[in-house]
mmCIF file of C-alpha atoms and ligand atoms in Angstrom:
data_model
loop_
_atom_site.group_PDB
_atom_site.id
_atom_site.type_symbol
_atom_site.label_atom_id
_atom_site.label_comp_id
_atom_site.label_asym_id
_atom_site.label_seq_id
_atom_site.Cartn_x
_atom_site.Cartn_y
_atom_site.Cartn_z
ATOM 1 C CA MET A 1 -21.739 -7.795 31.268
ATOM 2 C CA SER A 2 -17.899 -7.741 29.573
ATOM 3 C CA LYS A 3 -16.062 -4.486 30.528
ATOM 4 C CA THR A 4 -14.140 -4.781 27.083
ATOM 5 C CA LYS A 5 -15.757 -2.238 24.586
ATOM 6 C CA ILE A 6 -16.682 -3.825 21.729
ATOM 7 C CA VAL A 7 -15.976 -1.692 18.507
ATOM 8 C CA THR A 8 -16.573 -2.409 15.333
ATOM 9 C CA ILE A 9 -15.701 -0.948 11.818
ATOM 10 C CA GLU A 10 -18.658 0.931 11.759
ATOM 11 C CA ARG A 11 -18.828 1.919 16.131
ATOM 12 C CA HIS A 12 -15.438 3.411 15.346
ATOM 13 C CA ILE A 13 -16.402 5.447 11.869
ATOM 14 C CA LEU A 14 -19.012 6.999 14.074
ATOM 15 C CA GLU A 15 -17.524 7.652 17.231
ATOM 16 C CA GLN A 16 -14.922 9.720 14.766
ATOM 17 C CA GLN A 17 -17.232 11.158 12.776
ATOM 18 C CA LYS A 18 -18.525 13.179 16.210
ATOM 19 C CA ASN A 19 -15.576 14.754 15.878
ATOM 20 C CA HIS A 20 -14.111 14.763 12.260
ATOM 21 C CA PRO A 21 -17.064 15.525 9.844
ATOM 22 C CA SER A 22 -14.153 14.323 7.080
ATOM 23 C CA ALA A 23 -15.811 10.288 7.900
ATOM 24 C CA THR A 24 -19.708 10.121 6.617
ATOM 25 C CA GLY A 25 -22.076 7.693 6.545
ATOM 26 C CA THR A 26 -20.978 6.747 2.588
ATOM 27 C CA PHE A 27 -17.403 6.774 3.611
ATOM 28 C CA THR A 28 -18.352 4.188 6.688
ATOM 29 C CA GLY A 29 -20.144 2.365 3.904
ATOM 30 C CA LEU A 30 -17.159 2.451 2.158
ATOM 31 C CA LEU A 31 -14.844 0.639 4.504
ATOM 32 C CA TYR A 32 -17.361 -1.718 5.329
ATOM 33 C CA ASP A 33 -17.679 -2.965 1.250
ATOM 34 C CA MET A 34 -13.572 -3.184 1.928
ATOM 35 C CA ALA A 35 -14.242 -5.590 4.899
ATOM 36 C CA LEU A 36 -16.880 -7.746 3.025
ATOM 37 C CA SER A 37 -14.136 -8.262 0.208
ATOM 38 C CA ALA A 38 -11.752 -8.806 3.041
ATOM 39 C CA LYS A 39 -13.488 -11.549 4.457
ATOM 40 C CA ILE A 40 -14.303 -13.156 1.024
ATOM 41 C CA ILE A 41 -10.845 -13.428 -0.190
ATOM 42 C CA ALA A 42 -9.909 -14.275 3.732
ATOM 43 C CA ARG A 43 -12.228 -17.704 3.068
ATOM 44 C CA GLU A 44 -10.106 -18.571 -0.258
ATOM 45 C CA THR A 45 -6.965 -18.082 1.108
ATOM 46 C CA THR A 46 -7.545 -20.070 3.877
ATOM 47 C CA ARG A 47 -8.734 -22.480 1.353
ATOM 48 C CA ALA A 48 -6.620 -22.425 -1.594
ATOM 49 C CA GLY A 49 -5.379 -25.354 -1.863
ATOM 50 C CA LEU A 50 -8.597 -27.077 -1.548
ATOM 51 C CA VAL A 51 -10.591 -25.334 -3.914
ATOM 52 C CA GLY A 52 -8.523 -25.726 -6.849
ATOM 53 C CA ILE A 53 -7.670 -21.182 -6.616
ATOM 54 C CA LEU A 54 -3.922 -22.220 -6.257
ATOM 55 C CA GLY A 55 -1.317 -21.464 -9.199
ATOM 56 C CA ALA A 56 -0.747 -19.210 -11.872
ATOM 57 C CA SER A 57 -3.586 -18.689 -14.545
ATOM 58 C CA ASP A 58 -2.834 -18.580 -18.137
ATOM 59 C CA ASP A 59 -2.943 -14.516 -18.173
ATOM 60 C CA HIS A 60 -0.493 -11.522 -17.676
ATOM 61 C CA ASN A 61 -1.208 -7.901 -16.459
ATOM 62 C CA VAL A 62 -0.441 -5.043 -17.394
ATOM 63 C CA TYR A 63 3.386 -5.524 -16.221
ATOM 64 C CA GLY A 64 3.971 -8.808 -17.959
ATOM 65 C CA GLU A 65 3.432 -10.626 -14.699
ATOM 66 C CA ARG A 66 1.826 -13.820 -14.834
ATOM 67 C CA GLN A 67 -1.864 -13.483 -12.870
ATOM 68 C CA GLN A 68 -2.362 -15.758 -9.791
ATOM 69 C CA LYS A 69 -5.706 -17.524 -9.752
ATOM 70 C CA LEU A 70 -6.069 -15.618 -6.427
ATOM 71 C CA ASP A 71 -5.309 -12.380 -8.125
ATOM 72 C CA ILE A 72 -7.846 -12.564 -10.490
ATOM 73 C CA PHE A 73 -10.388 -13.810 -7.587
ATOM 74 C CA ALA A 74 -9.866 -11.172 -5.428
ATOM 75 C CA ASP A 75 -9.816 -8.472 -7.974
ATOM 76 C CA GLN A 76 -13.222 -9.460 -8.782
ATOM 77 C CA THR A 77 -14.396 -9.753 -5.442
ATOM 78 C CA ILE A 78 -13.346 -6.157 -4.890
ATOM 79 C CA PHE A 79 -15.175 -4.777 -7.987
ATOM 80 C CA ARG A 80 -18.396 -6.816 -7.952
ATOM 81 C CA ILE A 81 -18.387 -5.553 -3.956
ATOM 82 C CA ASN A 82 -17.904 -1.929 -4.866
ATOM 83 C CA ASP A 83 -19.895 -1.539 -8.504
ATOM 84 C CA HIS A 84 -23.580 -0.823 -7.823
ATOM 85 C CA THR A 85 -23.019 0.903 -3.925
ATOM 86 C CA GLY A 86 -23.394 4.524 -5.883
ATOM 87 C CA ARG A 87 -20.504 5.307 -3.563
ATOM 88 C CA LEU A 88 -18.142 5.254 -6.309
ATOM 89 C CA CYS A 89 -17.614 7.180 -9.562
ATOM 90 C CA ALA A 90 -14.825 5.179 -10.454
ATOM 91 C CA MET A 91 -12.342 2.231 -9.693
ATOM 92 C CA ALA A 92 -8.553 1.372 -10.674
ATOM 93 C CA SER A 93 -7.125 -1.637 -10.169
ATOM 94 C CA GLU A 94 -3.535 -2.844 -10.611
ATOM 95 C CA GLU A 95 -4.809 -5.919 -12.489
ATOM 96 C CA HIS A 96 -6.162 -3.575 -15.203
ATOM 97 C CA GLU A 97 -4.920 -1.378 -17.510
ATOM 98 C CA ASP A 98 -7.222 1.300 -17.737
ATOM 99 C CA ILE A 99 -9.732 2.886 -14.979
ATOM 100 C CA ILE A 100 -12.842 1.037 -14.510
ATOM 101 C CA ALA A 101 -16.049 2.447 -15.016
ATOM 102 C CA ILE A 102 -19.014 1.548 -12.682
ATOM 103 C CA PRO A 103 -21.788 -0.196 -15.378
ATOM 104 C CA PRO A 104 -23.638 2.444 -16.679
ATOM 105 C CA HIS A 105 -27.173 1.193 -14.945
ATOM 106 C CA PHE A 106 -25.409 1.818 -11.508
ATOM 107 C CA ASP A 107 -25.606 5.116 -9.865
ATOM 108 C CA THR A 108 -22.524 7.122 -9.050
ATOM 109 C CA GLY A 109 -20.790 8.660 -6.009
ATOM 110 C CA LYS A 110 -18.280 11.065 -5.116
ATOM 111 C CA TYR A 111 -14.822 8.772 -4.295
ATOM 112 C CA VAL A 112 -12.965 6.992 -6.470
ATOM 113 C CA LEU A 113 -11.322 3.486 -5.307
ATOM 114 C CA LEU A 114 -7.737 2.438 -6.037
ATOM 115 C CA TYR A 115 -6.489 -1.434 -5.211
ATOM 116 C CA ASP A 116 -3.958 -4.257 -4.806
ATOM 117 C CA PRO A 117 -6.398 -7.087 -5.004
ATOM 118 C CA LEU A 118 -3.795 -9.379 -3.869
ATOM 119 C CA ASP A 119 0.175 -8.154 -2.499
ATOM 120 C CA GLY A 120 2.680 -10.184 -2.297
ATOM 121 C CA SER A 121 1.677 -12.388 -4.967
ATOM 122 C CA SER A 122 4.687 -14.905 -5.181
ATOM 123 C CA ASN A 123 3.522 -16.154 -2.190
ATOM 124 C CA ILE A 124 0.560 -17.458 -2.668
ATOM 125 C CA ASP A 125 1.242 -21.004 -3.209
ATOM 126 C CA VAL A 126 3.864 -21.107 -0.441
ATOM 127 C CA ASN A 127 1.106 -20.350 2.380
ATOM 128 C CA VAL A 128 2.967 -17.138 3.249
ATOM 129 C CA SER A 129 0.683 -14.181 4.048
ATOM 130 C CA ILE A 130 -0.641 -12.025 1.533
ATOM 131 C CA GLY A 131 -2.819 -9.127 1.640
ATOM 132 C CA THR A 132 -4.925 -6.300 -0.159
ATOM 133 C CA ILE A 133 -4.018 -2.501 -0.668
ATOM 134 C CA PHE A 134 -6.981 0.070 -1.176
ATOM 135 C CA ALA A 135 -6.882 4.007 -1.248
ATOM 136 C CA VAL A 136 -9.701 6.076 -1.768
ATOM 137 C CA HIS A 137 -9.755 9.721 -3.674
ATOM 138 C CA ARG A 138 -12.560 12.470 -3.686
ATOM 139 C CA LYS A 139 -13.837 12.806 -6.920
ATOM 140 C CA ILE A 140 -12.849 16.655 -7.636
ATOM 141 C CA SER A 141 -13.663 16.736 -11.968
ATOM 142 C CA GLY A 142 -17.632 17.782 -12.727
ATOM 143 C CA SER A 143 -18.165 14.556 -14.738
ATOM 144 C CA ALA A 144 -20.192 11.938 -12.811
ATOM 145 C CA HIS A 145 -18.379 9.072 -14.055
ATOM 146 C CA GLY A 146 -14.520 9.511 -12.951
ATOM 147 C CA THR A 147 -11.793 10.630 -15.181
ATOM 148 C CA ALA A 148 -8.099 10.643 -14.975
ATOM 149 C CA GLN A 149 -8.514 13.764 -13.326
ATOM 150 C CA ASP A 150 -10.097 11.919 -10.592
ATOM 151 C CA ILE A 151 -7.698 9.210 -10.512
ATOM 152 C CA LEU A 152 -4.255 10.731 -10.692
ATOM 153 C CA GLN A 153 -4.181 12.930 -7.875
ATOM 154 C CA PRO A 154 -1.792 13.446 -5.120
ATOM 155 C CA GLY A 155 -1.586 11.354 -2.213
ATOM 156 C CA ARG A 156 -1.495 14.279 0.091
ATOM 157 C CA ARG A 157 -4.977 14.557 -1.186
ATOM 158 C CA LEU A 158 -6.242 10.435 -0.116
ATOM 159 C CA ALA A 159 -9.217 10.852 2.060
ATOM 160 C CA ALA A 160 -8.171 7.281 3.232
ATOM 161 C CA ALA A 161 -6.159 4.281 2.887
ATOM 162 C CA GLY A 162 -5.439 0.961 4.002
ATOM 163 C CA TYR A 163 -4.891 -2.574 3.658
ATOM 164 C CA VAL A 164 -5.841 -5.989 4.922
ATOM 165 C CA ILE A 165 -3.257 -8.929 5.826
ATOM 166 C CA TYR A 166 -4.452 -12.517 5.381
ATOM 167 C CA GLY A 167 -1.748 -14.081 7.887
ATOM 168 C CA SER A 168 -2.149 -15.908 11.058
ATOM 169 C CA SER A 169 -5.237 -13.536 11.749
ATOM 170 C CA THR A 170 -6.909 -11.303 9.066
ATOM 171 C CA MET A 171 -6.625 -7.781 9.959
ATOM 172 C CA MET A 172 -7.757 -4.810 8.400
ATOM 173 C CA VAL A 173 -5.783 -1.684 8.957
ATOM 174 C CA TYR A 174 -7.136 1.830 7.792
ATOM 175 C CA SER A 175 -6.527 5.521 8.359
ATOM 176 C CA ALA A 176 -9.056 8.434 7.390
ATOM 177 C CA GLY A 177 -6.902 10.974 7.926
ATOM 178 C CA ASN A 178 -7.234 10.513 12.068
ATOM 179 C CA GLY A 179 -4.631 8.334 12.835
ATOM 180 C CA VAL A 180 -4.281 4.407 11.992
ATOM 181 C CA HIS A 181 -6.416 1.810 13.873
ATOM 182 C CA GLY A 182 -6.510 -2.019 12.726
ATOM 183 C CA PHE A 183 -9.495 -4.308 13.047
ATOM 184 C CA THR A 184 -8.870 -8.031 13.933
ATOM 185 C CA LEU A 185 -11.479 -10.517 12.121
ATOM 186 C CA ASP A 186 -13.656 -12.296 14.468
ATOM 187 C CA PRO A 187 -14.726 -15.310 12.238
ATOM 188 C CA SER A 188 -17.223 -16.457 14.928
ATOM 189 C CA VAL A 189 -19.164 -13.193 14.365
ATOM 190 C CA GLY A 190 -17.828 -12.178 11.151
ATOM 191 C CA GLU A 191 -16.539 -9.180 12.207
ATOM 192 C CA PHE A 192 -14.346 -7.018 12.130
ATOM 193 C CA LEU A 193 -13.271 -5.599 15.780
ATOM 194 C CA LEU A 194 -10.924 -2.746 17.016
ATOM 195 C CA SER A 195 -7.638 -4.277 18.154
ATOM 196 C CA HIS A 196 -4.823 -1.416 17.539
ATOM 197 C CA GLU A 197 -6.169 1.884 17.749
ATOM 198 C CA ASN A 198 -4.420 4.787 17.039
ATOM 199 C CA ILE A 199 -1.169 2.993 15.780
ATOM 200 C CA ARG A 200 2.098 4.801 16.146
ATOM 201 C CA ILE A 201 5.327 3.676 14.889
ATOM 202 C CA PRO A 202 7.559 3.211 18.011
ATOM 203 C CA PRO A 203 10.284 5.767 17.774
ATOM 204 C CA THR A 204 13.275 2.850 18.023
ATOM 205 C CA ALA A 205 13.621 0.654 14.828
ATOM 206 C CA MET A 206 14.000 -2.569 15.274
ATOM 207 C CA TYR A 207 14.191 -4.001 11.596
ATOM 208 C CA TYR A 208 14.965 -3.327 8.152
ATOM 209 C CA SER A 209 13.313 -5.006 5.110
ATOM 210 C CA ALA A 210 14.604 -5.206 1.895
ATOM 211 C CA ASN A 211 15.453 -7.727 -1.140
ATOM 212 C CA ALA A 212 19.285 -8.365 -0.007
ATOM 213 C CA GLY A 213 19.018 -10.397 -3.274
ATOM 214 C CA ASN A 214 19.137 -7.101 -5.395
ATOM 215 C CA GLU A 215 21.795 -5.169 -3.811
ATOM 216 C CA LYS A 216 24.404 -5.231 -6.127
ATOM 217 C CA TYR A 217 21.925 -3.380 -9.214
ATOM 218 C CA TRP A 218 21.365 -0.413 -6.241
ATOM 219 C CA THR A 219 23.038 2.488 -6.548
ATOM 220 C CA LYS A 220 25.694 3.445 -4.382
ATOM 221 C CA GLY A 221 24.220 5.740 -1.879
ATOM 222 C CA MET A 222 21.554 2.943 -1.094
ATOM 223 C CA GLN A 223 24.075 0.518 -1.261
ATOM 224 C CA LYS A 224 25.998 2.645 1.844
ATOM 225 C CA TYR A 225 22.722 3.098 3.440
ATOM 226 C CA SER A 226 22.229 -1.056 3.840
ATOM 227 C CA ARG A 227 25.838 -1.437 5.398
ATOM 228 C CA TRP A 228 24.806 1.618 7.603
ATOM 229 C CA LEU A 229 21.594 0.161 9.016
ATOM 230 C CA GLN A 230 23.666 -3.318 9.763
ATOM 231 C CA GLY A 231 26.450 -1.526 11.442
ATOM 232 C CA MET A 232 28.653 -2.559 8.776
ATOM 233 C CA ASP A 233 30.825 1.134 8.771
ATOM 234 C CA GLU A 234 30.583 2.159 12.312
ATOM 235 C CA ASP A 235 30.032 1.380 15.988
ATOM 236 C CA ARG A 236 26.398 1.064 15.118
ATOM 237 C CA LYS A 237 24.115 -1.797 16.456
ATOM 238 C CA PRO A 238 22.775 -3.356 13.588
ATOM 239 C CA LEU A 239 18.911 -3.636 12.945
ATOM 240 C CA GLY A 240 17.280 -6.935 12.162
ATOM 241 C CA HIS A 241 16.735 -8.004 8.850
ATOM 242 C CA ARG A 242 13.269 -9.305 8.092
ATOM 243 C CA TYR A 243 11.863 -9.737 3.970
ATOM 244 C CA ILE A 244 8.353 -11.409 3.884
ATOM 245 C CA GLY A 245 8.346 -10.032 -0.042
ATOM 246 C CA SER A 246 4.997 -9.023 0.958
ATOM 247 C CA LEU A 247 4.536 -5.256 0.986
ATOM 248 C CA VAL A 248 1.795 -5.425 2.916
ATOM 249 C CA SER A 249 3.547 -7.603 6.170
ATOM 250 C CA ASP A 250 6.946 -5.884 5.739
ATOM 251 C CA PHE A 251 4.722 -2.758 6.395
ATOM 252 C CA HIS A 252 2.678 -4.362 8.801
ATOM 253 C CA ARG A 253 5.389 -5.738 11.007
ATOM 254 C CA ASN A 254 7.635 -2.318 10.914
ATOM 255 C CA LEU A 255 4.584 -0.429 11.483
ATOM 256 C CA LEU A 256 4.464 -1.959 15.220
ATOM 257 C CA ARG A 257 7.740 -2.862 16.211
ATOM 258 C CA GLY A 258 9.648 0.438 14.379
ATOM 259 C CA GLY A 259 11.895 -0.262 11.041
ATOM 260 C CA VAL A 260 12.171 0.625 7.387
ATOM 261 C CA PHE A 261 11.347 -0.714 4.142
ATOM 262 C CA PHE A 262 12.918 -0.148 0.854
ATOM 263 C CA TYR A 263 12.519 -1.315 -2.574
ATOM 264 C CA PRO A 264 15.053 1.331 -4.984
ATOM 265 C CA GLY A 265 15.948 2.125 -8.026
ATOM 266 C CA ASP A 266 17.009 -0.666 -9.979
ATOM 267 C CA MET A 267 20.294 0.226 -12.376
ATOM 268 C CA GLN A 268 20.266 -2.911 -14.259
ATOM 269 C CA ASP A 269 16.512 -3.357 -14.881
ATOM 270 C CA PRO A 270 15.558 -1.252 -17.929
ATOM 271 C CA SER A 271 12.119 -2.173 -17.079
ATOM 272 C CA MET A 272 12.182 -1.227 -13.408
ATOM 273 C CA PRO A 273 14.942 1.851 -13.344
ATOM 274 C CA PHE A 274 13.070 3.269 -10.713
ATOM 275 C CA GLY A 275 12.065 0.090 -8.488
ATOM 276 C CA LYS A 276 9.079 -1.940 -8.304
ATOM 277 C CA MET A 277 6.524 -0.699 -6.322
ATOM 278 C CA ARG A 278 3.349 0.848 -7.575
ATOM 279 C CA LEU A 279 2.649 4.241 -6.885
ATOM 280 C CA MET A 280 -1.028 4.225 -7.207
ATOM 281 C CA PHE A 281 -1.367 1.131 -5.581
ATOM 282 C CA GLU A 282 1.464 0.572 -3.459
ATOM 283 C CA ALA A 283 3.394 3.191 -2.345
ATOM 284 C CA GLN A 284 0.438 6.374 -2.024
ATOM 285 C CA ALA A 285 -1.393 4.216 0.294
ATOM 286 C CA MET A 286 1.784 3.183 2.104
ATOM 287 C CA ALA A 287 2.693 6.487 2.715
ATOM 288 C CA PHE A 288 -0.519 7.846 3.701
ATOM 289 C CA LEU A 289 -0.301 5.373 6.229
ATOM 290 C CA ALA A 290 2.991 5.505 7.819
ATOM 291 C CA GLU A 291 2.699 9.751 7.997
ATOM 292 C CA GLN A 292 -0.393 8.985 9.636
ATOM 293 C CA ALA A 293 1.530 6.806 12.310
ATOM 294 C CA GLY A 294 4.319 9.420 12.806
ATOM 295 C CA GLY A 295 6.923 7.953 10.124
ATOM 296 C CA TYR A 296 7.529 8.761 6.400
ATOM 297 C CA ALA A 297 7.646 7.739 2.963
ATOM 298 C CA SER A 298 10.247 9.032 0.433
ATOM 299 C CA ASP A 299 11.150 8.436 -3.396
ATOM 300 C CA GLY A 300 14.750 8.787 -2.302
ATOM 301 C CA VAL A 301 14.540 12.236 -3.085
ATOM 302 C CA GLY A 302 11.304 13.353 -0.938
ATOM 303 C CA ASN A 303 7.923 12.936 -0.030
ATOM 304 C CA ILE A 304 5.831 10.414 -1.702
ATOM 305 C CA LEU A 305 2.782 12.104 -0.604
ATOM 306 C CA ASP A 306 3.585 15.524 -2.940
ATOM 307 C CA LEU A 307 4.385 13.490 -6.244
ATOM 308 C CA GLN A 308 1.660 13.977 -9.209
ATOM 309 C CA PRO A 309 1.220 10.842 -11.142
ATOM 310 C CA TYR A 310 1.457 10.972 -14.595
ATOM 311 C CA SER A 311 0.684 7.518 -15.335
ATOM 312 C CA LEU A 312 -1.780 4.781 -13.649
ATOM 313 C CA HIS A 313 0.895 2.637 -13.521
ATOM 314 C CA GLN A 314 3.966 4.759 -13.072
ATOM 315 C CA ARG A 315 6.450 2.876 -10.556
ATOM 316 C CA VAL A 316 8.426 4.590 -7.954
ATOM 317 C CA PRO A 317 11.160 4.138 -5.992
ATOM 318 C CA ILE A 318 9.882 3.718 -2.191
ATOM 319 C CA ILE A 319 12.051 4.027 1.710
ATOM 320 C CA VAL A 320 9.117 3.687 4.047
ATOM 321 C CA GLY A 321 9.062 3.703 8.103
ATOM 322 C CA ASN A 322 10.749 5.544 11.084
ATOM 323 C CA ARG A 323 11.170 9.443 9.827
ATOM 324 C CA ASP A 324 15.013 9.121 10.777
ATOM 325 C CA LEU A 325 15.916 6.108 8.867
ATOM 326 C CA VAL A 326 14.118 7.284 5.837
ATOM 327 C CA GLU A 327 15.638 10.919 6.095
ATOM 328 C CA LYS A 328 19.159 8.721 6.357
ATOM 329 C CA ALA A 329 18.413 7.153 3.070
ATOM 330 C CA GLU A 330 17.768 10.499 1.764
ATOM 331 C CA ALA A 331 21.059 11.880 2.975
ATOM 332 C CA TYR A 332 22.949 8.961 1.538
ATOM 333 C CA ILE A 333 21.317 9.123 -2.061
ATOM 334 C CA ARG A 334 21.880 13.299 -1.911
ATOM 335 C CA GLU A 335 25.718 12.341 -0.981
ATOM 336 C CA TYR A 336 26.515 9.765 -3.358
ATOM 337 C CA ASP A 337 23.683 9.573 -6.450
ATOM 338 C CA HIS A 338 23.736 12.896 -8.233
ATOM 339 C CA ASP A 339 24.154 10.303 -11.706
ATOM 340 C CA TRP A 340 20.646 8.735 -10.188
ATOM 341 C CA ILE A 341 18.959 11.612 -9.324
ATOM 342 C CA GLU A 342 19.877 13.897 -12.480
ATOM 343 C CA ALA A 343 18.089 10.526 -14.576
ATOM 344 C CA TYR A 344 14.660 10.100 -12.309
ATOM 345 C CA SER A 345 14.420 14.058 -12.077
ATOM 346 C CA PRO A 346 12.309 14.278 -15.660
ATOM 347 C CA PHE A 347 10.164 11.259 -14.387
ATOM 348 C CA ARG A 348 9.364 12.612 -11.056
ATOM 349 C CA HIS A 349 8.174 15.873 -12.696
ATOM 350 C CA LYS A 350 6.394 14.941 -15.653
ATOM 351 C CA GLN A 351 3.122 15.767 -15.906
ATOM 352 C CA PRO A 352 -0.223 13.986 -16.338
ATOM 353 C CA THR A 353 -1.745 14.694 -19.862
ATOM 354 C CA PHE A 354 -5.600 15.620 -19.172
HETATM 355 P P1 AHG B 401 1.924 -7.904 -5.949
HETATM 356 O O1 AHG B 401 1.830 -9.208 -5.688
HETATM 357 O O2 AHG B 401 0.719 -7.187 -5.743
HETATM 358 O O3 AHG B 401 2.808 -7.778 -7.253
HETATM 359 O O4 AHG B 401 3.211 -7.240 -5.109
HETATM 360 C C1 AHG B 401 4.251 -7.943 -4.719
HETATM 361 C C2 AHG B 401 5.104 -6.429 -3.950
HETATM 362 C C3 AHG B 401 5.320 -6.294 -2.711
HETATM 363 O O5 AHG B 401 4.036 -6.858 -2.210
HETATM 364 C C4 AHG B 401 6.877 -6.886 -2.291
HETATM 365 O O6 AHG B 401 7.029 -6.532 -1.353
HETATM 366 C C5 AHG B 401 7.371 -7.462 -3.735
HETATM 367 O O7 AHG B 401 6.613 -7.357 -4.916
HETATM 368 C C6 AHG B 401 8.266 -8.263 -3.489
HETATM 369 O O8 AHG B 401 8.978 -7.846 -4.452
HETATM 370 P P2 AHG B 401 10.838 -9.085 -4.989
HETATM 371 O O9 AHG B 401 9.864 -10.364 -4.969
HETATM 372 O O10 AHG B 401 11.398 -8.577 -6.333
HETATM 373 O O11 AHG B 401 11.527 -9.302 -3.977
HETATM 374 MN MN1 MN B 402 1.440 -5.487 -4.490
HETATM 375 MN MN1 MN B 403 -0.633 -7.492 -6.522
#
């Protein structure tokens, strides 16, 4: 009998369940639903060039972005796998303007699922790694069907979050508040097997990740921060620059090797004055995972997990990775970007209307 313990997602949750009552059978099922969704989406991404699923659809999402066929396929897959299980009281997707109700003929449950079905869409047609991001909140309202109150919760209250990377291998990384754990899909048995237990971000960072093409639009503080990371203004070793253009892939590499990813405010683009990342579908999940792995995620002013969301599709500036590197960015912003902080503050403290 092989000495290596074969740990599936279910076995891992059940083992965690012993010492953490928060991981329940319902929760195991929800993670398994995400794993099944991942396997179906992975199958399509590896065949995308052969099954006519490449390219853009004729539709656009709420951000005005042209939806890729795989965006829509992934979105529909996650909805169909989760709509009938009785585990959820509502869903919300980056690709849908409003809350997605559980169909009336299905039971509802005590969790809310938020997801970015396909992250890194611009990379689909050029065979670069893409992903799926998901986050799970607990229902807090009294209504059987989830409401905005159940969805627009601060990241601090997340029950779980995770992502899938469709890359050289298909990996699922999640945390239920007890560390970050990575599972790699073994296609020969169709199971995600534990491959990276209790991931901790290395204390010494190797990389920084940002779209340097936007540098002229960043605030002065973020421009100085970027030069500092590159060792331009003082005698320090530069960090390597790696930018894939899929948040999931850039985040995952930094999680394993140490680093910082940032997508700051864009002072020229009125549609994205406070960055491109979506708080509910991308930033909250990454902030939760980063903190569980010993890192930190800031909007430039403070912890993203403490932000009270006011809108389902609000964007947020994000600097995420090694805590010392993220806090350095906050220091540059405090020193050089008073005008930006003043302009951002009313949005940062806006309250939801429910
Ligand atoms: P999505 O495909 O879900 O819209 O996400 C794309 C995001 C994120 O994955 C990535 O880090 C970022 O957009 C890249 O943006 P730029 O192309 O503007 O750098
Ligand atoms: Mn995305
Ligand atoms: Mn997306």
